[in-house]
Amino acid sequence: MIDFVVRVLVAGVVGLIIGLFTTNARRARMFGLVTAAAALITITSTEFYKEVAGPWFSDPGRLSAQIVSALGFIGTGLIWISSDKRVRGLSVSASLWLSAIVGMLIGAGLKHMSTVAVLVVLLIYWSTETIIKWKKVDKGG
């Protein structure tokens, strides 16, 4: 039970951190919830598999696979075309999808993989922000 609680809490906190790097504080809550939910679904899926093990066939990835479909639906709602005909929200949508995948890794108990994934995500955010700031200074703006 403690392992379950720790995984869901860690996923929620990691989602909040990813959300804070991605967007404003209000949306960070959405990232935390989606990451924790992805972990919860993954945990539930693997626990169902353990319970049903026997003469019946159970696929532990079946329930977890629906996370990708659900995020496609949610992500579509985050993307829009602005009045100046520019696509907006695409990076937020991709980040939310990525945070759900990190949540799946945490929920599956894959500590090393989830740690590396979080570090890579944070490195990408940090490096792109640094490059953007550097380009603005270089242009004098």
mmCIF file of N, CA and C in Angstrom:
data_model
loop_
_atom_site.group_PDB
_atom_site.id
_atom_site.type_symbol
_atom_site.label_atom_id
_atom_site.label_comp_id
_atom_site.label_asym_id
_atom_site.label_seq_id
_atom_site.Cartn_x
_atom_site.Cartn_y
_atom_site.Cartn_z
ATOM 1 N N MET A 1 0.821 -1.200 0.000
ATOM 2 C CA MET A 1 0.000 0.000 0.000
ATOM 3 C C MET A 1 0.862 1.259 0.000
ATOM 4 N N ILE A 2 1.951 1.232 0.775
ATOM 5 C CA ILE A 2 2.825 2.406 0.834
ATOM 6 C C ILE A 2 3.460 2.660 -0.527
ATOM 7 N N ASP A 3 3.862 1.593 -1.214
ATOM 8 C CA ASP A 3 4.454 1.735 -2.544
ATOM 9 C C ASP A 3 3.471 2.403 -3.499
ATOM 10 N N PHE A 4 2.212 2.009 -3.415
ATOM 11 C CA PHE A 4 1.163 2.600 -4.246
ATOM 12 C C PHE A 4 1.051 4.102 -3.987
ATOM 13 N N VAL A 5 0.974 4.480 -2.723
ATOM 14 C CA VAL A 5 0.836 5.893 -2.345
ATOM 15 C C VAL A 5 2.051 6.687 -2.802
ATOM 16 N N VAL A 6 3.232 6.130 -2.602
ATOM 17 C CA VAL A 6 4.461 6.822 -2.997
ATOM 18 C C VAL A 6 4.489 7.044 -4.501
ATOM 19 N N ARG A 7 4.136 6.034 -5.274
ATOM 20 C CA ARG A 7 4.147 6.175 -6.738
ATOM 21 C C ARG A 7 3.190 7.256 -7.209
ATOM 22 N N VAL A 8 1.980 7.267 -6.676
ATOM 23 C CA VAL A 8 0.998 8.274 -7.101
ATOM 24 C C VAL A 8 1.445 9.673 -6.673
ATOM 25 N N LEU A 9 1.955 9.806 -5.452
ATOM 26 C CA LEU A 9 2.437 11.110 -4.984
ATOM 27 C C LEU A 9 3.630 11.603 -5.799
ATOM 28 N N VAL A 10 4.576 10.723 -6.051
ATOM 29 C CA VAL A 10 5.746 11.105 -6.851
ATOM 30 C C VAL A 10 5.307 11.528 -8.248
ATOM 31 N N ALA A 11 4.396 10.783 -8.839
ATOM 32 C CA ALA A 11 3.900 11.142 -10.169
ATOM 33 C C ALA A 11 3.237 12.519 -10.146
ATOM 34 N N GLY A 12 2.429 12.780 -9.142
ATOM 35 C CA GLY A 12 1.772 14.084 -9.040
ATOM 36 C C GLY A 12 2.765 15.219 -8.901
ATOM 37 N N VAL A 13 3.774 15.032 -8.065
ATOM 38 C CA VAL A 13 4.793 16.074 -7.866
ATOM 39 C C VAL A 13 5.616 16.278 -9.137
ATOM 40 N N VAL A 14 5.999 15.193 -9.784
ATOM 41 C CA VAL A 14 6.750 15.299 -11.036
ATOM 42 C C VAL A 14 5.910 16.024 -12.085
ATOM 43 N N GLY A 15 4.634 15.708 -12.161
ATOM 44 C CA GLY A 15 3.747 16.398 -13.092
ATOM 45 C C GLY A 15 3.661 17.887 -12.803
ATOM 46 N N LEU A 16 3.578 18.241 -11.524
ATOM 47 C CA LEU A 16 3.565 19.661 -11.149
ATOM 48 C C LEU A 16 4.850 20.356 -11.586
ATOM 49 N N ILE A 17 5.977 19.696 -11.381
ATOM 50 C CA ILE A 17 7.262 20.284 -11.774
ATOM 51 C C ILE A 17 7.322 20.475 -13.282
ATOM 52 N N ILE A 18 6.924 19.457 -14.030
ATOM 53 C CA ILE A 18 6.905 19.585 -15.493
ATOM 54 C C ILE A 18 5.957 20.707 -15.900
ATOM 55 N N GLY A 19 4.798 20.774 -15.271
ATOM 56 C CA GLY A 19 3.832 21.821 -15.582
ATOM 57 C C GLY A 19 4.348 23.211 -15.281
ATOM 58 N N LEU A 20 5.089 23.364 -14.188
ATOM 59 C CA LEU A 20 5.652 24.678 -13.852
ATOM 60 C C LEU A 20 6.714 25.102 -14.858
ATOM 61 N N PHE A 21 7.462 24.152 -15.383
ATOM 62 C CA PHE A 21 8.446 24.476 -16.415
ATOM 63 C C PHE A 21 7.766 24.807 -17.740
ATOM 64 N N THR A 22 6.619 24.196 -17.984
ATOM 65 C CA THR A 22 5.949 24.333 -19.268
ATOM 66 C C THR A 22 5.122 25.598 -19.378
ATOM 67 N N THR A 23 4.394 25.920 -18.353
ATOM 68 C CA THR A 23 3.364 26.941 -18.467
ATOM 69 C C THR A 23 3.144 27.609 -17.115
ATOM 70 N N ASN A 24 2.034 28.285 -16.967
ATOM 71 C CA ASN A 24 1.762 29.005 -15.720
ATOM 72 C C ASN A 24 1.328 28.060 -14.598
ATOM 73 N N ALA A 25 1.225 28.607 -13.397
ATOM 74 C CA ALA A 25 0.925 27.794 -12.209
ATOM 75 C C ALA A 25 -0.445 27.132 -12.283
ATOM 76 N N ARG A 26 -1.417 27.775 -12.913
ATOM 77 C CA ARG A 26 -2.756 27.169 -13.006
ATOM 78 C C ARG A 26 -2.734 25.894 -13.832
ATOM 79 N N ARG A 27 -2.003 25.914 -14.917
ATOM 80 C CA ARG A 27 -1.931 24.717 -15.753
ATOM 81 C C ARG A 27 -1.052 23.643 -15.130
ATOM 82 N N ALA A 28 -0.165 24.029 -14.236
ATOM 83 C CA ALA A 28 0.688 23.042 -13.568
ATOM 84 C C ALA A 28 -0.168 22.031 -12.820
ATOM 85 N N ARG A 29 -1.284 22.484 -12.292
ATOM 86 C CA ARG A 29 -2.207 21.577 -11.592
ATOM 87 C C ARG A 29 -2.708 20.497 -12.552
ATOM 88 N N MET A 30 -3.027 20.894 -13.783
ATOM 89 C CA MET A 30 -3.491 19.938 -14.786
ATOM 90 C C MET A 30 -2.405 18.895 -15.061
ATOM 91 N N PHE A 31 -1.163 19.337 -15.161
ATOM 92 C CA PHE A 31 -0.058 18.410 -15.401
ATOM 93 C C PHE A 31 0.090 17.430 -14.240
ATOM 94 N N GLY A 32 -0.006 17.934 -13.017
ATOM 95 C CA GLY A 32 0.089 17.063 -11.846
ATOM 96 C C GLY A 32 -1.018 16.027 -11.819
ATOM 97 N N LEU A 33 -2.231 16.466 -12.125
ATOM 98 C CA LEU A 33 -3.373 15.542 -12.124
ATOM 99 C C LEU A 33 -3.248 14.485 -13.216
ATOM 100 N N VAL A 34 -2.853 14.903 -14.413
ATOM 101 C CA VAL A 34 -2.736 13.953 -15.527
ATOM 102 C C VAL A 34 -1.616 12.946 -15.258
ATOM 103 N N THR A 35 -0.495 13.412 -14.735
ATOM 104 C CA THR A 35 0.619 12.506 -14.451
ATOM 105 C C THR A 35 0.252 11.509 -13.356
ATOM 106 N N ALA A 36 -0.400 11.992 -12.304
ATOM 107 C CA ALA A 36 -0.843 11.096 -11.222
ATOM 108 C C ALA A 36 -1.898 10.113 -11.727
ATOM 109 N N ALA A 37 -2.808 10.583 -12.573
ATOM 110 C CA ALA A 37 -3.846 9.705 -13.124
ATOM 111 C C ALA A 37 -3.232 8.623 -14.008
ATOM 112 N N ALA A 38 -2.237 8.993 -14.812
ATOM 113 C CA ALA A 38 -1.569 7.999 -15.658
ATOM 114 C C ALA A 38 -0.877 6.944 -14.800
ATOM 115 N N ALA A 39 -0.254 7.379 -13.714
ATOM 116 C CA ALA A 39 0.379 6.421 -12.794
ATOM 117 C C ALA A 39 -0.673 5.519 -12.166
ATOM 118 N N LEU A 40 -1.780 6.099 -11.754
ATOM 119 C CA LEU A 40 -2.859 5.340 -11.120
ATOM 120 C C LEU A 40 -3.452 4.302 -12.070
ATOM 121 N N ILE A 41 -3.660 4.687 -13.312
ATOM 122 C CA ILE A 41 -4.200 3.744 -14.302
ATOM 123 C C ILE A 41 -3.202 2.615 -14.553
ATOM 124 N N THR A 42 -1.926 2.955 -14.642
ATOM 125 C CA THR A 42 -0.905 1.928 -14.868
ATOM 126 C C THR A 42 -0.832 0.959 -13.692
ATOM 127 N N ILE A 43 -0.883 1.495 -12.478
ATOM 128 C CA ILE A 43 -0.874 0.634 -11.288
ATOM 129 C C ILE A 43 -2.103 -0.270 -11.283
ATOM 130 N N THR A 44 -3.260 0.303 -11.562
ATOM 131 C CA THR A 44 -4.506 -0.472 -11.597
ATOM 132 C C THR A 44 -4.426 -1.576 -12.637
ATOM 133 N N SER A 45 -3.900 -1.242 -13.801
ATOM 134 C CA SER A 45 -3.780 -2.215 -14.880
ATOM 135 C C SER A 45 -2.895 -3.391 -14.478
ATOM 136 N N THR A 46 -1.766 -3.104 -13.852
ATOM 137 C CA THR A 46 -0.879 -4.202 -13.448
ATOM 138 C C THR A 46 -1.465 -5.007 -12.295
ATOM 139 N N GLU A 47 -2.187 -4.356 -11.401
ATOM 140 C CA GLU A 47 -2.822 -5.079 -10.290
ATOM 141 C C GLU A 47 -3.947 -5.984 -10.792
ATOM 142 N N PHE A 48 -4.714 -5.517 -11.787
ATOM 143 C CA PHE A 48 -5.742 -6.373 -12.383
ATOM 144 C C PHE A 48 -5.100 -7.618 -12.970
ATOM 145 N N TYR A 49 -3.965 -7.440 -13.614
ATOM 146 C CA TYR A 49 -3.269 -8.556 -14.232
ATOM 147 C C TYR A 49 -2.857 -9.576 -13.175
ATOM 148 N N LYS A 50 -2.354 -9.106 -12.043
ATOM 149 C CA LYS A 50 -1.942 -10.017 -10.973
ATOM 150 C C LYS A 50 -3.136 -10.777 -10.403
ATOM 151 N N GLU A 51 -4.265 -10.089 -10.246
ATOM 152 C CA GLU A 51 -5.457 -10.704 -9.653
ATOM 153 C C GLU A 51 -6.089 -11.743 -10.574
ATOM 154 N N VAL A 52 -6.055 -11.491 -11.879
ATOM 155 C CA VAL A 52 -6.741 -12.365 -12.827
ATOM 156 C C VAL A 52 -5.851 -13.525 -13.253
ATOM 157 N N ALA A 53 -4.571 -13.457 -12.956
ATOM 158 C CA ALA A 53 -3.638 -14.493 -13.388
ATOM 159 C C ALA A 53 -4.184 -15.873 -13.021
ATOM 160 N N GLY A 54 -4.181 -16.706 -13.965
ATOM 161 C CA GLY A 54 -4.717 -18.052 -13.780
ATOM 162 C C GLY A 54 -5.123 -18.591 -15.135
ATOM 163 N N PRO A 55 -6.257 -19.259 -15.211
ATOM 164 C CA PRO A 55 -6.673 -19.820 -16.495
ATOM 165 C C PRO A 55 -7.185 -18.755 -17.472
ATOM 166 N N TRP A 56 -7.442 -17.534 -17.003
ATOM 167 C CA TRP A 56 -7.946 -16.481 -17.881
ATOM 168 C C TRP A 56 -6.792 -15.653 -18.405
ATOM 169 N N PHE A 57 -6.972 -15.140 -19.592
ATOM 170 C CA PHE A 57 -5.947 -14.286 -20.187
ATOM 171 C C PHE A 57 -6.244 -12.834 -19.839
ATOM 172 N N SER A 58 -5.253 -12.140 -19.347
ATOM 173 C CA SER A 58 -5.394 -10.731 -19.016
ATOM 174 C C SER A 58 -4.186 -9.987 -19.558
ATOM 175 N N ASP A 59 -4.423 -8.857 -20.175
ATOM 176 C CA ASP A 59 -3.362 -8.058 -20.765
ATOM 177 C C ASP A 59 -3.117 -6.829 -19.898
ATOM 178 N N PRO A 60 -1.974 -6.743 -19.219
ATOM 179 C CA PRO A 60 -1.729 -5.617 -18.317
ATOM 180 C C PRO A 60 -1.560 -4.289 -19.050
ATOM 181 N N GLY A 61 -1.286 -4.336 -20.332
ATOM 182 C CA GLY A 61 -1.098 -3.102 -21.088
ATOM 183 C C GLY A 61 -2.360 -2.544 -21.703
ATOM 184 N N ARG A 62 -3.430 -3.308 -21.659
ATOM 185 C CA ARG A 62 -4.658 -2.888 -22.328
ATOM 186 C C ARG A 62 -5.243 -1.614 -21.731
ATOM 187 N N LEU A 63 -5.358 -1.547 -20.430
ATOM 188 C CA LEU A 63 -5.907 -0.363 -19.770
ATOM 189 C C LEU A 63 -4.946 0.813 -19.895
ATOM 190 N N SER A 64 -3.660 0.553 -19.726
ATOM 191 C CA SER A 64 -2.663 1.621 -19.842
ATOM 192 C C SER A 64 -2.615 2.207 -21.249
ATOM 193 N N ALA A 65 -2.876 1.390 -22.246
ATOM 194 C CA ALA A 65 -2.851 1.881 -23.627
ATOM 195 C C ALA A 65 -3.901 2.956 -23.876
ATOM 196 N N GLN A 66 -4.939 2.961 -23.093
ATOM 197 C CA GLN A 66 -6.005 3.953 -23.279
ATOM 198 C C GLN A 66 -5.575 5.349 -22.835
ATOM 199 N N ILE A 67 -4.487 5.436 -22.071
ATOM 200 C CA ILE A 67 -3.970 6.738 -21.657
ATOM 201 C C ILE A 67 -3.584 7.552 -22.886
ATOM 202 N N VAL A 68 -2.962 6.902 -23.847
ATOM 203 C CA VAL A 68 -2.530 7.592 -25.060
ATOM 204 C C VAL A 68 -3.734 8.159 -25.807
ATOM 205 N N SER A 69 -4.795 7.381 -25.934
ATOM 206 C CA SER A 69 -6.007 7.863 -26.603
ATOM 207 C C SER A 69 -6.641 9.019 -25.845
ATOM 208 N N ALA A 70 -6.710 8.897 -24.542
ATOM 209 C CA ALA A 70 -7.308 9.959 -23.726
ATOM 210 C C ALA A 70 -6.512 11.250 -23.843
ATOM 211 N N LEU A 71 -5.190 11.139 -23.860
ATOM 212 C CA LEU A 71 -4.363 12.338 -23.983
ATOM 213 C C LEU A 71 -4.473 12.958 -25.366
ATOM 214 N N GLY A 72 -4.723 12.150 -26.373
ATOM 215 C CA GLY A 72 -4.978 12.704 -27.704
ATOM 216 C C GLY A 72 -6.220 13.572 -27.688
ATOM 217 N N PHE A 73 -7.229 13.111 -26.997
ATOM 218 C CA PHE A 73 -8.481 13.863 -26.876
ATOM 219 C C PHE A 73 -8.268 15.147 -26.074
ATOM 220 N N ILE A 74 -7.625 15.038 -24.909
ATOM 221 C CA ILE A 74 -7.380 16.214 -24.070
ATOM 222 C C ILE A 74 -6.435 17.187 -24.775
ATOM 223 N N GLY A 75 -5.391 16.657 -25.388
ATOM 224 C CA GLY A 75 -4.417 17.505 -26.074
ATOM 225 C C GLY A 75 -5.017 18.295 -27.214
ATOM 226 N N THR A 76 -5.975 17.706 -27.905
ATOM 227 C CA THR A 76 -6.642 18.414 -28.994
ATOM 228 C C THR A 76 -7.354 19.653 -28.476
ATOM 229 N N GLY A 77 -7.895 19.574 -27.287
ATOM 230 C CA GLY A 77 -8.577 20.726 -26.701
ATOM 231 C C GLY A 77 -7.630 21.841 -26.304
ATOM 232 N N LEU A 78 -6.346 21.543 -26.200
ATOM 233 C CA LEU A 78 -5.359 22.563 -25.831
ATOM 234 C C LEU A 78 -4.782 23.291 -27.039
ATOM 235 N N ILE A 79 -5.050 22.786 -28.230
ATOM 236 C CA ILE A 79 -4.491 23.369 -29.452
ATOM 237 C C ILE A 79 -5.558 24.218 -30.132
ATOM 238 N N TRP A 80 -5.193 25.406 -30.535
ATOM 239 C CA TRP A 80 -6.122 26.281 -31.233
ATOM 240 C C TRP A 80 -5.368 27.147 -32.232
ATOM 241 N N ILE A 81 -6.122 27.777 -33.129
ATOM 242 C CA ILE A 81 -5.553 28.722 -34.092
ATOM 243 C C ILE A 81 -5.958 30.115 -33.647
ATOM 244 N N SER A 82 -4.957 30.959 -33.443
ATOM 245 C CA SER A 82 -5.216 32.304 -32.932
ATOM 246 C C SER A 82 -5.764 33.209 -34.032
ATOM 247 N N SER A 83 -6.139 34.416 -33.649
ATOM 248 C CA SER A 83 -6.711 35.362 -34.613
ATOM 249 C C SER A 83 -5.696 35.765 -35.676
ATOM 250 N N ASP A 84 -4.411 35.649 -35.373
ATOM 251 C CA ASP A 84 -3.389 35.964 -36.378
ATOM 252 C C ASP A 84 -2.960 34.718 -37.165
ATOM 253 N N LYS A 85 -3.811 33.685 -37.141
ATOM 254 C CA LYS A 85 -3.648 32.450 -37.927
ATOM 255 C C LYS A 85 -2.407 31.638 -37.536
ATOM 256 N N ARG A 86 -2.025 31.708 -36.263
ATOM 257 C CA ARG A 86 -0.900 30.919 -35.776
ATOM 258 C C ARG A 86 -1.422 29.796 -34.885
ATOM 259 N N VAL A 87 -0.785 28.648 -34.987
ATOM 260 C CA VAL A 87 -1.167 27.504 -34.153
ATOM 261 C C VAL A 87 -0.597 27.727 -32.753
ATOM 262 N N ARG A 88 -1.448 27.603 -31.759
ATOM 263 C CA ARG A 88 -1.050 27.817 -30.362
ATOM 264 C C ARG A 88 -1.347 26.558 -29.546
ATOM 265 N N GLY A 89 -0.607 26.365 -28.488
ATOM 266 C CA GLY A 89 -0.872 25.277 -27.554
ATOM 267 C C GLY A 89 -0.278 23.935 -27.932
ATOM 268 N N LEU A 90 0.435 23.876 -29.033
ATOM 269 C CA LEU A 90 0.984 22.597 -29.483
ATOM 270 C C LEU A 90 2.055 22.074 -28.519
ATOM 271 N N SER A 91 2.935 22.956 -28.064
ATOM 272 C CA SER A 91 3.985 22.495 -27.146
ATOM 273 C C SER A 91 3.408 22.123 -25.778
ATOM 274 N N VAL A 92 2.367 22.825 -25.338
ATOM 275 C CA VAL A 92 1.717 22.471 -24.068
ATOM 276 C C VAL A 92 1.063 21.097 -24.195
ATOM 277 N N SER A 93 0.415 20.862 -25.327
ATOM 278 C CA SER A 93 -0.230 19.575 -25.561
ATOM 279 C C SER A 93 0.798 18.442 -25.589
ATOM 280 N N ALA A 94 1.907 18.666 -26.280
ATOM 281 C CA ALA A 94 2.963 17.649 -26.344
ATOM 282 C C ALA A 94 3.575 17.412 -24.962
ATOM 283 N N SER A 95 3.728 18.480 -24.192
ATOM 284 C CA SER A 95 4.278 18.355 -22.839
ATOM 285 C C SER A 95 3.344 17.568 -21.929
ATOM 286 N N LEU A 96 2.049 17.785 -22.088
ATOM 287 C CA LEU A 96 1.075 17.051 -21.281
ATOM 288 C C LEU A 96 1.113 15.567 -21.630
ATOM 289 N N TRP A 97 1.226 15.273 -22.909
ATOM 290 C CA TRP A 97 1.327 13.891 -23.367
ATOM 291 C C TRP A 97 2.581 13.241 -22.782
ATOM 292 N N LEU A 98 3.685 13.979 -22.815
ATOM 293 C CA LEU A 98 4.935 13.476 -22.267
ATOM 294 C C LEU A 98 4.841 13.246 -20.763
ATOM 295 N N SER A 99 4.184 14.148 -20.056
ATOM 296 C CA SER A 99 4.057 13.975 -18.603
ATOM 297 C C SER A 99 3.211 12.747 -18.269
ATOM 298 N N ALA A 100 2.241 12.436 -19.107
ATOM 299 C CA ALA A 100 1.443 11.225 -18.895
ATOM 300 C C ALA A 100 2.299 9.975 -19.083
ATOM 301 N N ILE A 101 3.180 10.013 -20.052
ATOM 302 C CA ILE A 101 4.071 8.869 -20.271
ATOM 303 C C ILE A 101 5.020 8.704 -19.088
ATOM 304 N N VAL A 102 5.515 9.819 -18.555
ATOM 305 C CA VAL A 102 6.351 9.756 -17.352
ATOM 306 C C VAL A 102 5.537 9.163 -16.200
ATOM 307 N N GLY A 103 4.275 9.559 -16.094
ATOM 308 C CA GLY A 103 3.395 8.994 -15.072
ATOM 309 C C GLY A 103 3.225 7.492 -15.232
ATOM 310 N N MET A 104 3.144 7.029 -16.473
ATOM 311 C CA MET A 104 3.047 5.594 -16.721
ATOM 312 C C MET A 104 4.317 4.877 -16.254
ATOM 313 N N LEU A 105 5.470 5.476 -16.526
ATOM 314 C CA LEU A 105 6.735 4.879 -16.081
ATOM 315 C C LEU A 105 6.797 4.796 -14.559
ATOM 316 N N ILE A 106 6.386 5.878 -13.901
ATOM 317 C CA ILE A 106 6.386 5.890 -12.434
ATOM 318 C C ILE A 106 5.392 4.860 -11.900
ATOM 319 N N GLY A 107 4.212 4.809 -12.500
ATOM 320 C CA GLY A 107 3.192 3.856 -12.070
ATOM 321 C C GLY A 107 3.623 2.410 -12.247
ATOM 322 N N ALA A 108 4.417 2.166 -13.286
ATOM 323 C CA ALA A 108 4.908 0.810 -13.533
ATOM 324 C C ALA A 108 6.066 0.443 -12.605
ATOM 325 N N GLY A 109 6.534 1.415 -11.835
ATOM 326 C CA GLY A 109 7.627 1.153 -10.908
ATOM 327 C C GLY A 109 8.994 1.144 -11.564
ATOM 328 N N LEU A 110 9.096 1.707 -12.752
ATOM 329 C CA LEU A 110 10.365 1.749 -13.480
ATOM 330 C C LEU A 110 11.147 2.991 -13.047
ATOM 331 N N LYS A 111 11.787 2.891 -11.901
ATOM 332 C CA LYS A 111 12.435 4.047 -11.264
ATOM 333 C C LYS A 111 13.536 4.656 -12.118
ATOM 334 N N HIS A 112 14.413 3.826 -12.648
ATOM 335 C CA HIS A 112 15.537 4.349 -13.418
ATOM 336 C C HIS A 112 15.064 5.015 -14.704
ATOM 337 N N MET A 113 14.152 4.355 -15.395
ATOM 338 C CA MET A 113 13.642 4.923 -16.644
ATOM 339 C C MET A 113 12.888 6.226 -16.395
ATOM 340 N N SER A 114 12.071 6.266 -15.352
ATOM 341 C CA SER A 114 11.310 7.485 -15.080
ATOM 342 C C SER A 114 12.234 8.615 -14.640
ATOM 343 N N THR A 115 13.283 8.306 -13.885
ATOM 344 C CA THR A 115 14.244 9.332 -13.475
ATOM 345 C C THR A 115 14.956 9.914 -14.684
ATOM 346 N N VAL A 116 15.415 9.051 -15.582
ATOM 347 C CA VAL A 116 16.082 9.520 -16.797
ATOM 348 C C VAL A 116 15.116 10.346 -17.644
ATOM 349 N N ALA A 117 13.886 9.895 -17.775
ATOM 350 C CA ALA A 117 12.897 10.630 -18.569
ATOM 351 C C ALA A 117 12.656 12.023 -17.996
ATOM 352 N N VAL A 118 12.504 12.122 -16.684
ATOM 353 C CA VAL A 118 12.279 13.429 -16.048
ATOM 354 C C VAL A 118 13.491 14.327 -16.254
ATOM 355 N N LEU A 119 14.688 13.786 -16.090
ATOM 356 C CA LEU A 119 15.898 14.589 -16.284
ATOM 357 C C LEU A 119 16.025 15.082 -17.721
ATOM 358 N N VAL A 120 15.698 14.233 -18.686
ATOM 359 C CA VAL A 120 15.746 14.641 -20.094
ATOM 360 C C VAL A 120 14.720 15.738 -20.366
ATOM 361 N N VAL A 121 13.515 15.586 -19.835
ATOM 362 C CA VAL A 121 12.472 16.605 -20.017
ATOM 363 C C VAL A 121 12.930 17.939 -19.441
ATOM 364 N N LEU A 122 13.442 17.922 -18.221
ATOM 365 C CA LEU A 122 13.898 19.166 -17.589
ATOM 366 C C LEU A 122 15.093 19.762 -18.327
ATOM 367 N N LEU A 123 15.975 18.918 -18.849
ATOM 368 C CA LEU A 123 17.100 19.404 -19.643
ATOM 369 C C LEU A 123 16.611 20.088 -20.917
ATOM 370 N N ILE A 124 15.616 19.506 -21.558
ATOM 371 C CA ILE A 124 15.054 20.114 -22.770
ATOM 372 C C ILE A 124 14.454 21.477 -22.449
ATOM 373 N N TYR A 125 13.673 21.558 -21.376
ATOM 374 C CA TYR A 125 13.077 22.846 -20.998
ATOM 375 C C TYR A 125 14.146 23.875 -20.666
ATOM 376 N N TRP A 126 15.111 23.479 -19.865
ATOM 377 C CA TRP A 126 16.156 24.408 -19.454
ATOM 378 C C TRP A 126 16.974 24.882 -20.650
ATOM 379 N N SER A 127 17.376 23.950 -21.529
ATOM 380 C CA SER A 127 18.222 24.326 -22.667
ATOM 381 C C SER A 127 17.475 25.204 -23.661
ATOM 382 N N THR A 128 16.209 24.920 -23.914
ATOM 383 C CA THR A 128 15.474 25.772 -24.856
ATOM 384 C C THR A 128 15.258 27.167 -24.285
ATOM 385 N N GLU A 129 14.971 27.273 -22.997
ATOM 386 C CA GLU A 129 14.823 28.600 -22.376
ATOM 387 C C GLU A 129 16.142 29.366 -22.433
ATOM 388 N N THR A 130 17.244 28.681 -22.201
ATOM 389 C CA THR A 130 18.559 29.320 -22.252
ATOM 390 C C THR A 130 18.865 29.808 -23.661
ATOM 391 N N ILE A 131 18.581 28.988 -24.649
ATOM 392 C CA ILE A 131 18.832 29.375 -26.040
ATOM 393 C C ILE A 131 17.953 30.555 -26.433
ATOM 394 N N ILE A 132 16.688 30.537 -26.040
ATOM 395 C CA ILE A 132 15.783 31.647 -26.362
ATOM 396 C C ILE A 132 16.286 32.942 -25.733
ATOM 397 N N LYS A 133 16.685 32.896 -24.471
ATOM 398 C CA LYS A 133 17.221 34.094 -23.809
ATOM 399 C C LYS A 133 18.503 34.563 -24.484
ATOM 400 N N TRP A 134 19.357 33.627 -24.857
ATOM 401 C CA TRP A 134 20.608 33.959 -25.516
ATOM 402 C C TRP A 134 20.356 34.634 -26.864
ATOM 403 N N LYS A 135 19.389 34.118 -27.624
ATOM 404 C CA LYS A 135 19.071 34.708 -28.927
ATOM 405 C C LYS A 135 18.493 36.111 -28.769
ATOM 406 N N LYS A 136 17.677 36.337 -27.735
ATOM 407 C CA LYS A 136 17.119 37.671 -27.497
ATOM 408 C C LYS A 136 18.216 38.662 -27.143
ATOM 409 N N VAL A 137 19.163 38.249 -26.319
ATOM 410 C CA VAL A 137 20.276 39.130 -25.945
ATOM 411 C C VAL A 137 21.139 39.407 -27.164
ATOM 412 N N ASP A 138 21.369 38.375 -27.982
ATOM 413 C CA ASP A 138 22.193 38.518 -29.177
ATOM 414 C C ASP A 138 21.567 39.498 -30.167
ATOM 415 N N LYS A 139 20.236 39.508 -30.263
ATOM 416 C CA LYS A 139 19.529 40.406 -31.179
ATOM 417 C C LYS A 139 19.330 41.786 -30.573
ATOM 418 N N GLY A 140 19.665 41.922 -29.305
ATOM 419 C CA GLY A 140 19.500 43.215 -28.654
ATOM 420 C C GLY A 140 18.090 43.460 -28.167
ATOM 421 N N GLY A 141 17.311 42.412 -27.973
ATOM 422 C CA GLY A 141 15.919 42.577 -27.549
ATOM 423 C C GLY A 141 15.661 41.854 -26.337
#
